[in-house]
mmCIF file of C-alpha atoms and ligand atoms in Angstrom:
data_model
loop_
_atom_site.group_PDB
_atom_site.id
_atom_site.type_symbol
_atom_site.label_atom_id
_atom_site.label_comp_id
_atom_site.label_asym_id
_atom_site.label_seq_id
_atom_site.Cartn_x
_atom_site.Cartn_y
_atom_site.Cartn_z
ATOM 1 C CA UNK A 3 24.352 -15.410 4.295
ATOM 2 C CA UNK A 4 21.834 -15.402 6.570
ATOM 3 C CA UNK A 5 21.405 -16.382 10.678
ATOM 4 C CA UNK A 6 20.864 -20.280 11.139
ATOM 5 C CA UNK A 7 17.051 -21.012 12.146
ATOM 6 C CA UNK A 8 16.630 -21.543 15.817
ATOM 7 C CA UNK A 9 16.087 -25.553 16.668
ATOM 8 C CA UNK A 10 12.567 -26.334 17.746
ATOM 9 C CA UNK A 11 11.828 -30.224 18.874
ATOM 10 C CA UNK A 12 8.212 -31.349 18.973
ATOM 11 C CA UNK A 13 8.465 -34.750 20.888
ATOM 12 C CA UNK A 14 5.483 -37.014 19.253
ATOM 13 C CA UNK A 15 5.344 -34.728 16.108
ATOM 14 C CA UNK A 16 4.894 -37.024 13.143
ATOM 15 C CA UNK A 17 1.256 -37.155 13.562
ATOM 16 C CA UNK A 18 -1.716 -35.430 14.975
ATOM 17 C CA UNK A 19 -1.624 -31.919 16.718
ATOM 18 C CA UNK A 20 2.154 -32.025 16.896
ATOM 19 C CA UNK A 21 2.814 -32.872 12.959
ATOM 20 C CA UNK A 22 0.758 -29.048 12.617
ATOM 21 C CA UNK A 23 2.757 -27.404 15.293
ATOM 22 C CA UNK A 24 5.924 -28.512 13.128
ATOM 23 C CA UNK A 25 4.417 -27.279 9.771
ATOM 24 C CA UNK A 26 3.313 -24.158 11.736
ATOM 25 C CA UNK A 27 6.734 -23.859 13.848
ATOM 26 C CA UNK A 28 8.951 -24.340 10.130
ATOM 27 C CA UNK A 29 6.523 -20.899 8.592
ATOM 28 C CA UNK A 30 7.730 -19.072 11.837
ATOM 29 C CA UNK A 31 11.182 -19.521 11.292
ATOM 30 C CA UNK A 32 12.358 -22.731 12.997
ATOM 31 C CA UNK A 33 14.339 -25.237 11.798
ATOM 32 C CA UNK A 34 12.683 -28.897 12.933
ATOM 33 C CA UNK A 35 13.659 -31.767 15.133
ATOM 34 C CA UNK A 36 10.886 -33.928 14.923
ATOM 35 C CA UNK A 37 10.609 -37.004 17.160
ATOM 36 C CA UNK A 38 8.694 -40.216 16.405
ATOM 37 C CA UNK A 39 8.097 -43.505 18.347
ATOM 38 C CA UNK A 40 6.270 -45.862 16.151
ATOM 39 C CA UNK A 41 5.370 -43.295 12.877
ATOM 40 C CA UNK A 42 8.558 -43.890 11.071
ATOM 41 C CA UNK A 43 6.858 -43.175 7.385
ATOM 42 C CA UNK A 44 4.715 -40.261 8.487
ATOM 43 C CA UNK A 45 7.946 -38.792 10.697
ATOM 44 C CA UNK A 46 9.817 -39.004 6.986
ATOM 45 C CA UNK A 47 7.404 -38.006 5.309
ATOM 46 C CA UNK A 48 6.603 -34.599 6.989
ATOM 47 C CA UNK A 49 10.067 -34.274 6.851
ATOM 48 C CA UNK A 50 10.261 -33.636 3.313
ATOM 49 C CA UNK A 51 7.823 -31.762 3.710
ATOM 50 C CA UNK A 52 9.241 -29.406 5.987
ATOM 51 C CA UNK A 53 12.519 -29.451 3.673
ATOM 52 C CA UNK A 54 9.968 -28.445 0.929
ATOM 53 C CA UNK A 55 9.135 -24.790 3.026
ATOM 54 C CA UNK A 56 12.948 -23.769 2.972
ATOM 55 C CA UNK A 57 13.285 -24.767 6.539
ATOM 56 C CA UNK A 58 15.668 -28.058 7.848
ATOM 57 C CA UNK A 59 13.842 -30.978 9.619
ATOM 58 C CA UNK A 60 15.840 -33.589 11.245
ATOM 59 C CA UNK A 61 13.687 -37.124 12.809
ATOM 60 C CA UNK A 62 14.721 -39.180 15.566
ATOM 61 C CA UNK A 63 12.677 -42.034 17.023
ATOM 62 C CA UNK A 64 12.648 -42.522 20.625
ATOM 63 C CA UNK A 65 10.611 -42.958 23.321
ATOM 64 C CA UNK A 66 10.281 -40.168 25.439
ATOM 65 C CA UNK A 67 9.528 -42.496 28.311
ATOM 66 C CA UNK A 68 13.325 -43.742 28.698
ATOM 67 C CA UNK A 69 15.698 -41.531 29.856
ATOM 68 C CA UNK A 70 18.370 -42.997 28.018
ATOM 69 C CA UNK A 71 16.448 -42.325 24.570
ATOM 70 C CA UNK A 72 15.758 -39.160 25.203
ATOM 71 C CA UNK A 73 19.965 -38.337 26.017
ATOM 72 C CA UNK A 74 20.342 -39.747 22.378
ATOM 73 C CA UNK A 75 17.054 -37.672 21.037
ATOM 74 C CA UNK A 76 19.317 -34.534 22.405
ATOM 75 C CA UNK A 77 22.729 -35.437 21.050
ATOM 76 C CA UNK A 78 20.846 -35.390 17.838
ATOM 77 C CA UNK A 79 19.359 -31.788 18.651
ATOM 78 C CA UNK A 80 23.227 -31.203 19.345
ATOM 79 C CA UNK A 81 24.138 -32.554 16.468
ATOM 80 C CA UNK A 82 22.173 -30.423 14.317
ATOM 81 C CA UNK A 83 24.368 -27.423 14.882
ATOM 82 C CA UNK A 84 21.553 -25.263 15.869
ATOM 83 C CA UNK A 85 20.588 -23.450 18.887
ATOM 84 C CA UNK A 86 17.659 -24.650 20.776
ATOM 85 C CA UNK A 87 15.288 -22.081 21.272
ATOM 86 C CA UNK A 88 12.169 -24.231 21.576
ATOM 87 C CA UNK A 89 10.654 -27.362 22.812
ATOM 88 C CA UNK A 90 7.092 -28.666 22.599
ATOM 89 C CA UNK A 91 6.279 -31.589 24.646
ATOM 90 C CA UNK A 92 3.062 -32.799 22.741
ATOM 91 C CA UNK A 93 3.609 -36.828 23.499
ATOM 92 C CA UNK A 94 0.384 -37.589 25.646
ATOM 93 C CA UNK A 95 -1.544 -41.259 25.105
ATOM 94 C CA UNK A 96 -4.900 -41.681 25.991
ATOM 95 C CA UNK A 97 -6.410 -45.198 26.768
ATOM 96 C CA UNK A 98 -9.747 -44.186 28.714
ATOM 97 C CA UNK A 99 -11.191 -46.466 30.811
ATOM 98 C CA UNK A 100 -13.275 -46.519 34.335
ATOM 99 C CA UNK A 101 -10.811 -46.186 36.844
ATOM 100 C CA UNK A 102 -11.568 -49.428 37.993
ATOM 101 C CA UNK A 103 -10.321 -51.304 34.736
ATOM 102 C CA UNK A 104 -7.569 -49.241 34.848
ATOM 103 C CA UNK A 105 -4.311 -51.763 35.926
ATOM 104 C CA UNK A 106 -0.827 -51.540 36.764
ATOM 105 C CA UNK A 107 0.570 -51.200 33.732
ATOM 106 C CA UNK A 108 -1.471 -49.397 32.050
ATOM 107 C CA UNK A 109 -1.445 -46.579 34.943
ATOM 108 C CA UNK A 110 2.538 -47.097 34.439
ATOM 109 C CA UNK A 111 2.656 -46.356 30.877
ATOM 110 C CA UNK A 112 0.593 -43.396 31.230
ATOM 111 C CA UNK A 113 2.678 -41.944 33.544
ATOM 112 C CA UNK A 114 5.435 -42.662 32.241
ATOM 113 C CA UNK A 115 4.983 -41.437 28.780
ATOM 114 C CA UNK A 116 3.047 -38.187 29.618
ATOM 115 C CA UNK A 117 4.508 -37.176 32.911
ATOM 116 C CA UNK A 118 7.803 -38.960 33.558
ATOM 117 C CA UNK A 119 9.009 -38.103 29.809
ATOM 118 C CA UNK A 120 7.836 -34.991 29.622
ATOM 119 C CA UNK A 121 10.449 -34.386 32.920
ATOM 120 C CA UNK A 122 12.878 -36.364 31.458
ATOM 121 C CA UNK A 123 12.363 -33.998 28.142
ATOM 122 C CA UNK A 124 12.475 -30.574 30.049
ATOM 123 C CA UNK A 125 15.620 -31.614 31.920
ATOM 124 C CA UNK A 126 17.936 -32.342 29.087
ATOM 125 C CA UNK A 127 16.178 -28.468 27.394
ATOM 126 C CA UNK A 128 16.651 -27.572 30.142
ATOM 127 C CA UNK A 129 20.369 -27.509 30.146
ATOM 128 C CA UNK A 130 20.935 -26.473 26.972
ATOM 129 C CA UNK A 131 17.789 -23.479 26.193
ATOM 130 C CA UNK A 132 19.496 -20.146 26.820
ATOM 131 C CA UNK A 133 17.672 -16.508 27.682
ATOM 132 C CA UNK A 134 14.727 -16.749 25.323
ATOM 133 C CA UNK A 135 14.628 -20.336 25.204
ATOM 134 C CA UNK A 136 10.846 -22.002 25.877
ATOM 135 C CA UNK A 137 9.238 -24.843 26.685
ATOM 136 C CA UNK A 138 5.619 -25.659 26.339
ATOM 137 C CA UNK A 139 3.631 -28.944 27.429
ATOM 138 C CA UNK A 140 0.416 -29.807 25.908
ATOM 139 C CA UNK A 141 -2.088 -30.480 28.578
ATOM 140 C CA UNK A 142 -6.082 -30.707 28.936
ATOM 141 C CA UNK A 143 -8.776 -28.008 29.757
ATOM 142 C CA UNK A 144 -11.439 -29.258 32.441
ATOM 143 C CA UNK A 145 -9.067 -31.231 34.249
ATOM 144 C CA UNK A 146 -10.510 -31.215 37.829
ATOM 145 C CA UNK A 147 -14.384 -31.890 36.142
ATOM 146 C CA UNK A 148 -12.583 -35.027 34.072
ATOM 147 C CA UNK A 149 -10.453 -36.382 36.438
ATOM 148 C CA UNK A 150 -13.589 -36.416 38.751
ATOM 149 C CA UNK A 151 -15.690 -38.492 36.111
ATOM 150 C CA UNK A 152 -13.206 -41.713 36.867
ATOM 151 C CA UNK A 153 -12.738 -41.738 33.447
ATOM 152 C CA UNK A 154 -9.287 -42.167 32.068
ATOM 153 C CA UNK A 155 -7.907 -40.938 35.117
ATOM 154 C CA UNK A 156 -4.231 -42.072 34.856
ATOM 155 C CA UNK A 157 -4.951 -39.736 31.919
ATOM 156 C CA UNK A 158 -6.115 -36.931 33.552
ATOM 157 C CA UNK A 159 -3.658 -37.210 36.955
ATOM 158 C CA UNK A 160 -0.606 -37.471 34.088
ATOM 159 C CA UNK A 161 -1.670 -34.151 32.892
ATOM 160 C CA UNK A 162 -2.575 -32.234 36.048
ATOM 161 C CA UNK A 163 1.125 -33.563 37.487
ATOM 162 C CA UNK A 164 2.334 -32.140 34.406
ATOM 163 C CA UNK A 165 0.453 -28.591 35.199
ATOM 164 C CA UNK A 166 2.491 -28.564 38.558
ATOM 165 C CA UNK A 167 5.550 -29.639 37.387
ATOM 166 C CA UNK A 168 5.580 -27.107 34.521
ATOM 167 C CA UNK A 169 4.950 -24.468 37.395
ATOM 168 C CA UNK A 170 7.706 -25.329 39.268
ATOM 169 C CA UNK A 171 10.294 -25.439 36.588
ATOM 170 C CA UNK A 172 8.761 -22.224 35.460
ATOM 171 C CA UNK A 173 9.354 -20.725 38.762
ATOM 172 C CA UNK A 174 12.737 -22.162 39.426
ATOM 173 C CA UNK A 175 14.222 -21.350 35.435
ATOM 174 C CA UNK A 176 12.555 -17.759 35.135
ATOM 175 C CA UNK A 177 15.615 -15.963 36.720
ATOM 176 C CA UNK A 178 17.839 -18.235 33.481
ATOM 177 C CA UNK A 179 15.256 -16.117 31.178
ATOM 178 C CA UNK A 180 13.752 -19.566 30.417
ATOM 179 C CA UNK A 181 9.728 -19.859 30.801
ATOM 180 C CA UNK A 182 7.894 -22.972 30.535
ATOM 181 C CA UNK A 183 4.173 -22.814 29.821
ATOM 182 C CA UNK A 184 1.039 -24.845 29.627
ATOM 183 C CA UNK A 185 -1.710 -25.286 26.450
ATOM 184 C CA UNK A 186 -4.546 -26.880 27.197
ATOM 185 C CA UNK A 187 -6.686 -28.156 24.284
ATOM 186 C CA UNK A 188 -10.604 -29.032 24.821
ATOM 187 C CA UNK A 189 -12.082 -31.276 22.721
ATOM 188 C CA UNK A 190 -10.540 -30.765 19.292
ATOM 189 C CA UNK A 191 -11.718 -32.101 15.596
ATOM 190 C CA UNK A 192 -9.351 -34.322 14.840
ATOM 191 C CA UNK A 193 -9.190 -35.775 18.750
ATOM 192 C CA UNK A 194 -6.387 -38.205 20.174
ATOM 193 C CA UNK A 195 -6.820 -41.779 19.767
ATOM 194 C CA UNK A 196 -9.622 -40.477 17.006
ATOM 195 C CA UNK A 197 -12.750 -41.056 19.626
ATOM 196 C CA UNK A 198 -14.647 -38.503 18.094
ATOM 197 C CA UNK A 199 -15.076 -34.833 19.582
ATOM 198 C CA UNK A 200 -17.648 -33.180 21.379
ATOM 199 C CA UNK A 201 -19.358 -30.129 19.670
ATOM 200 C CA UNK A 202 -22.306 -30.367 21.590
ATOM 201 C CA UNK A 203 -20.955 -29.839 25.157
ATOM 202 C CA UNK A 204 -18.751 -26.997 23.746
ATOM 203 C CA UNK A 205 -19.875 -23.519 24.829
ATOM 204 C CA UNK A 206 -18.704 -22.083 21.550
ATOM 205 C CA UNK A 207 -20.874 -25.086 20.005
ATOM 206 C CA UNK A 208 -17.820 -26.429 17.997
ATOM 207 C CA UNK A 209 -14.725 -28.649 18.786
ATOM 208 C CA UNK A 210 -11.714 -27.143 18.774
ATOM 209 C CA UNK A 211 -9.213 -27.263 15.647
ATOM 210 C CA UNK A 212 -5.061 -27.508 15.480
ATOM 211 C CA UNK A 213 -5.461 -24.021 14.315
ATOM 212 C CA UNK A 214 -6.977 -23.112 17.536
ATOM 213 C CA UNK A 215 -3.679 -24.569 19.496
ATOM 214 C CA UNK A 216 -1.387 -22.957 17.128
ATOM 215 C CA UNK A 217 -2.801 -19.133 18.093
ATOM 216 C CA UNK A 218 -1.674 -20.047 21.619
ATOM 217 C CA UNK A 219 1.405 -21.526 20.940
ATOM 218 C CA UNK A 220 2.068 -18.083 18.408
ATOM 219 C CA UNK A 221 1.135 -16.019 21.366
ATOM 220 C CA UNK A 222 3.067 -17.705 23.856
ATOM 221 C CA UNK A 223 6.656 -17.387 21.601
ATOM 222 C CA UNK A 224 5.817 -13.965 21.173
ATOM 223 C CA UNK A 225 5.082 -13.177 25.357
ATOM 224 C CA UNK A 226 7.896 -11.480 27.114
ATOM 225 C CA UNK A 227 6.336 -11.656 30.282
ATOM 226 C CA UNK A 228 4.416 -15.015 31.171
ATOM 227 C CA UNK A 229 5.489 -18.094 32.180
ATOM 228 C CA UNK A 230 4.329 -20.862 34.357
ATOM 229 C CA UNK A 231 1.043 -20.255 32.933
ATOM 230 C CA UNK A 232 -2.071 -22.670 31.302
ATOM 231 C CA UNK A 233 -3.810 -21.470 28.394
ATOM 232 C CA UNK A 234 -7.122 -23.583 28.133
ATOM 233 C CA UNK A 235 -8.106 -23.425 24.388
ATOM 234 C CA UNK A 236 -11.656 -24.944 24.594
ATOM 235 C CA UNK A 237 -14.499 -22.757 23.976
ATOM 236 C CA UNK A 238 -15.225 -22.821 26.996
ATOM 237 C CA UNK A 239 -15.476 -26.623 27.602
ATOM 238 C CA UNK A 240 -15.735 -27.551 31.207
ATOM 239 C CA UNK A 241 -15.556 -24.634 32.672
HETATM 240 N N1 NAP B 11 -6.472 -34.069 20.114
HETATM 241 C C1 NAP B 11 -7.170 -34.015 21.660
HETATM 242 O O1 NAP B 11 -8.378 -33.914 21.505
HETATM 243 C C2 NAP B 11 -6.910 -33.545 22.999
HETATM 244 C C3 NAP B 11 -7.463 -33.043 23.513
HETATM 245 C C4 NAP B 11 -6.552 -32.809 24.822
HETATM 246 C C5 NAP B 11 -5.488 -32.406 24.853
HETATM 247 N N2 NAP B 11 -4.770 -33.256 23.823
HETATM 248 C C6 NAP B 11 -3.060 -33.166 24.445
HETATM 249 O O2 NAP B 11 -2.545 -32.760 22.697
HETATM 250 C C7 NAP B 11 -1.136 -33.409 22.730
HETATM 251 C C8 NAP B 11 -1.375 -34.317 20.817
HETATM 252 O O3 NAP B 11 -2.756 -35.098 21.123
HETATM 253 P P1 NAP B 11 -2.958 -35.652 19.409
HETATM 254 O O4 NAP B 11 -4.385 -35.884 19.647
HETATM 255 O O5 NAP B 11 -1.891 -34.938 18.449
HETATM 256 O O6 NAP B 11 -2.353 -37.130 20.137
HETATM 257 P P2 NAP B 11 -1.853 -38.097 19.203
HETATM 258 O O7 NAP B 11 -2.459 -38.064 17.465
HETATM 259 O O8 NAP B 11 -2.300 -39.840 19.451
HETATM 260 O O9 NAP B 11 -0.307 -38.264 18.897
HETATM 261 C C9 NAP B 11 0.630 -38.190 20.200
HETATM 262 C C10 NAP B 11 2.253 -38.656 19.620
HETATM 263 O O10 NAP B 11 2.851 -39.016 20.425
HETATM 264 C C11 NAP B 11 3.701 -40.095 20.086
HETATM 265 N N3 NAP B 11 3.956 -40.931 21.630
HETATM 266 C C12 NAP B 11 3.334 -41.852 22.084
HETATM 267 N N4 NAP B 11 3.730 -41.878 23.290
HETATM 268 C C13 NAP B 11 5.370 -42.034 22.736
HETATM 269 C C14 NAP B 11 6.601 -41.814 23.728
HETATM 270 N N5 NAP B 11 6.861 -42.784 24.620
HETATM 271 N N6 NAP B 11 7.879 -41.731 23.269
HETATM 272 C C15 NAP B 11 7.253 -40.572 22.225
HETATM 273 N N7 NAP B 11 6.618 -40.394 20.959
HETATM 274 C C16 NAP B 11 5.420 -40.662 21.757
HETATM 275 C C17 NAP B 11 3.005 -40.485 18.861
HETATM 276 O O11 NAP B 11 4.042 -41.130 17.951
HETATM 277 P P3 NAP B 11 3.909 -42.214 17.079
HETATM 278 O O12 NAP B 11 2.850 -42.236 16.357
HETATM 279 O O13 NAP B 11 5.307 -42.034 16.301
HETATM 280 O O14 NAP B 11 4.222 -43.505 17.778
HETATM 281 C C18 NAP B 11 1.690 -40.018 18.825
HETATM 282 O O15 NAP B 11 2.267 -39.721 17.222
HETATM 283 C C19 NAP B 11 -1.278 -34.514 23.809
HETATM 284 O O16 NAP B 11 -0.601 -34.361 24.637
HETATM 285 C C20 NAP B 11 -2.650 -34.623 24.305
HETATM 286 O O17 NAP B 11 -2.626 -35.252 25.249
HETATM 287 C C21 NAP B 11 -5.015 -33.409 22.848
#
């Protein structure tokens, strides 16, 4: 009998980029724990699809902004009996508005999901990941320039802070053999919030694909001397 596969947890994994990463990771030899918030039926069909590939998948509804719910998410990870090998903090909410229209409620929700949520997930993950374990956080390319536009500032600040958190945790956990990195998409074809891409603004002349992001994730999974890095996968967008 072959050894059980390592477990990968992908937050916000039922749809969009997270869904694609789950399928790619299943193909790369992981069993999957798919976290979702509202996309119950999508999570259900995804776990069934992953099951059809020969991998095993579980799903768990949790709001990553809520530490107690994250704790229960990791109890589910423990109950799979698999060794946790990878966590992908894919959750990212994006509600683009000019800075002057961002109210306190919107600000707090963005920071709670994109930054605090990743913190709760990293903290729970770091107490479980052994040597060779990895965390990959999703950022956004060209963050400084985006921020300066005064548009979706809550989102860009959450991602800028997440990068700093990634670096700080990477420095602290390197000696434990656990690596944390960030992958930062530019404008994806299947854009967040379905607002559409901007291929005319990308020096390489096209929007990015989920496949482009997977190339960077796959690189990190194989890399032996990379931690605290931020890989911008953006075709030269907003350099
Ligand atoms: N797409 C782009 O062009 C682009 C560009 C730059 C960076 N990114 C980054 O890439 C990542 C994925 O983007 P995407 O376009 O695939 O996003 P998406 O389609 O909006 O998916 C994000 C998922 O996050 C989940 N989610 C939101 N808040 C949550 C919470 N509090 N707890 C648990 N799950 C939560 C949602 O789950 P439910 O559906 O279950 O509610 C949603 O399916 C994000 O971090 C984003 O910032 C994307």
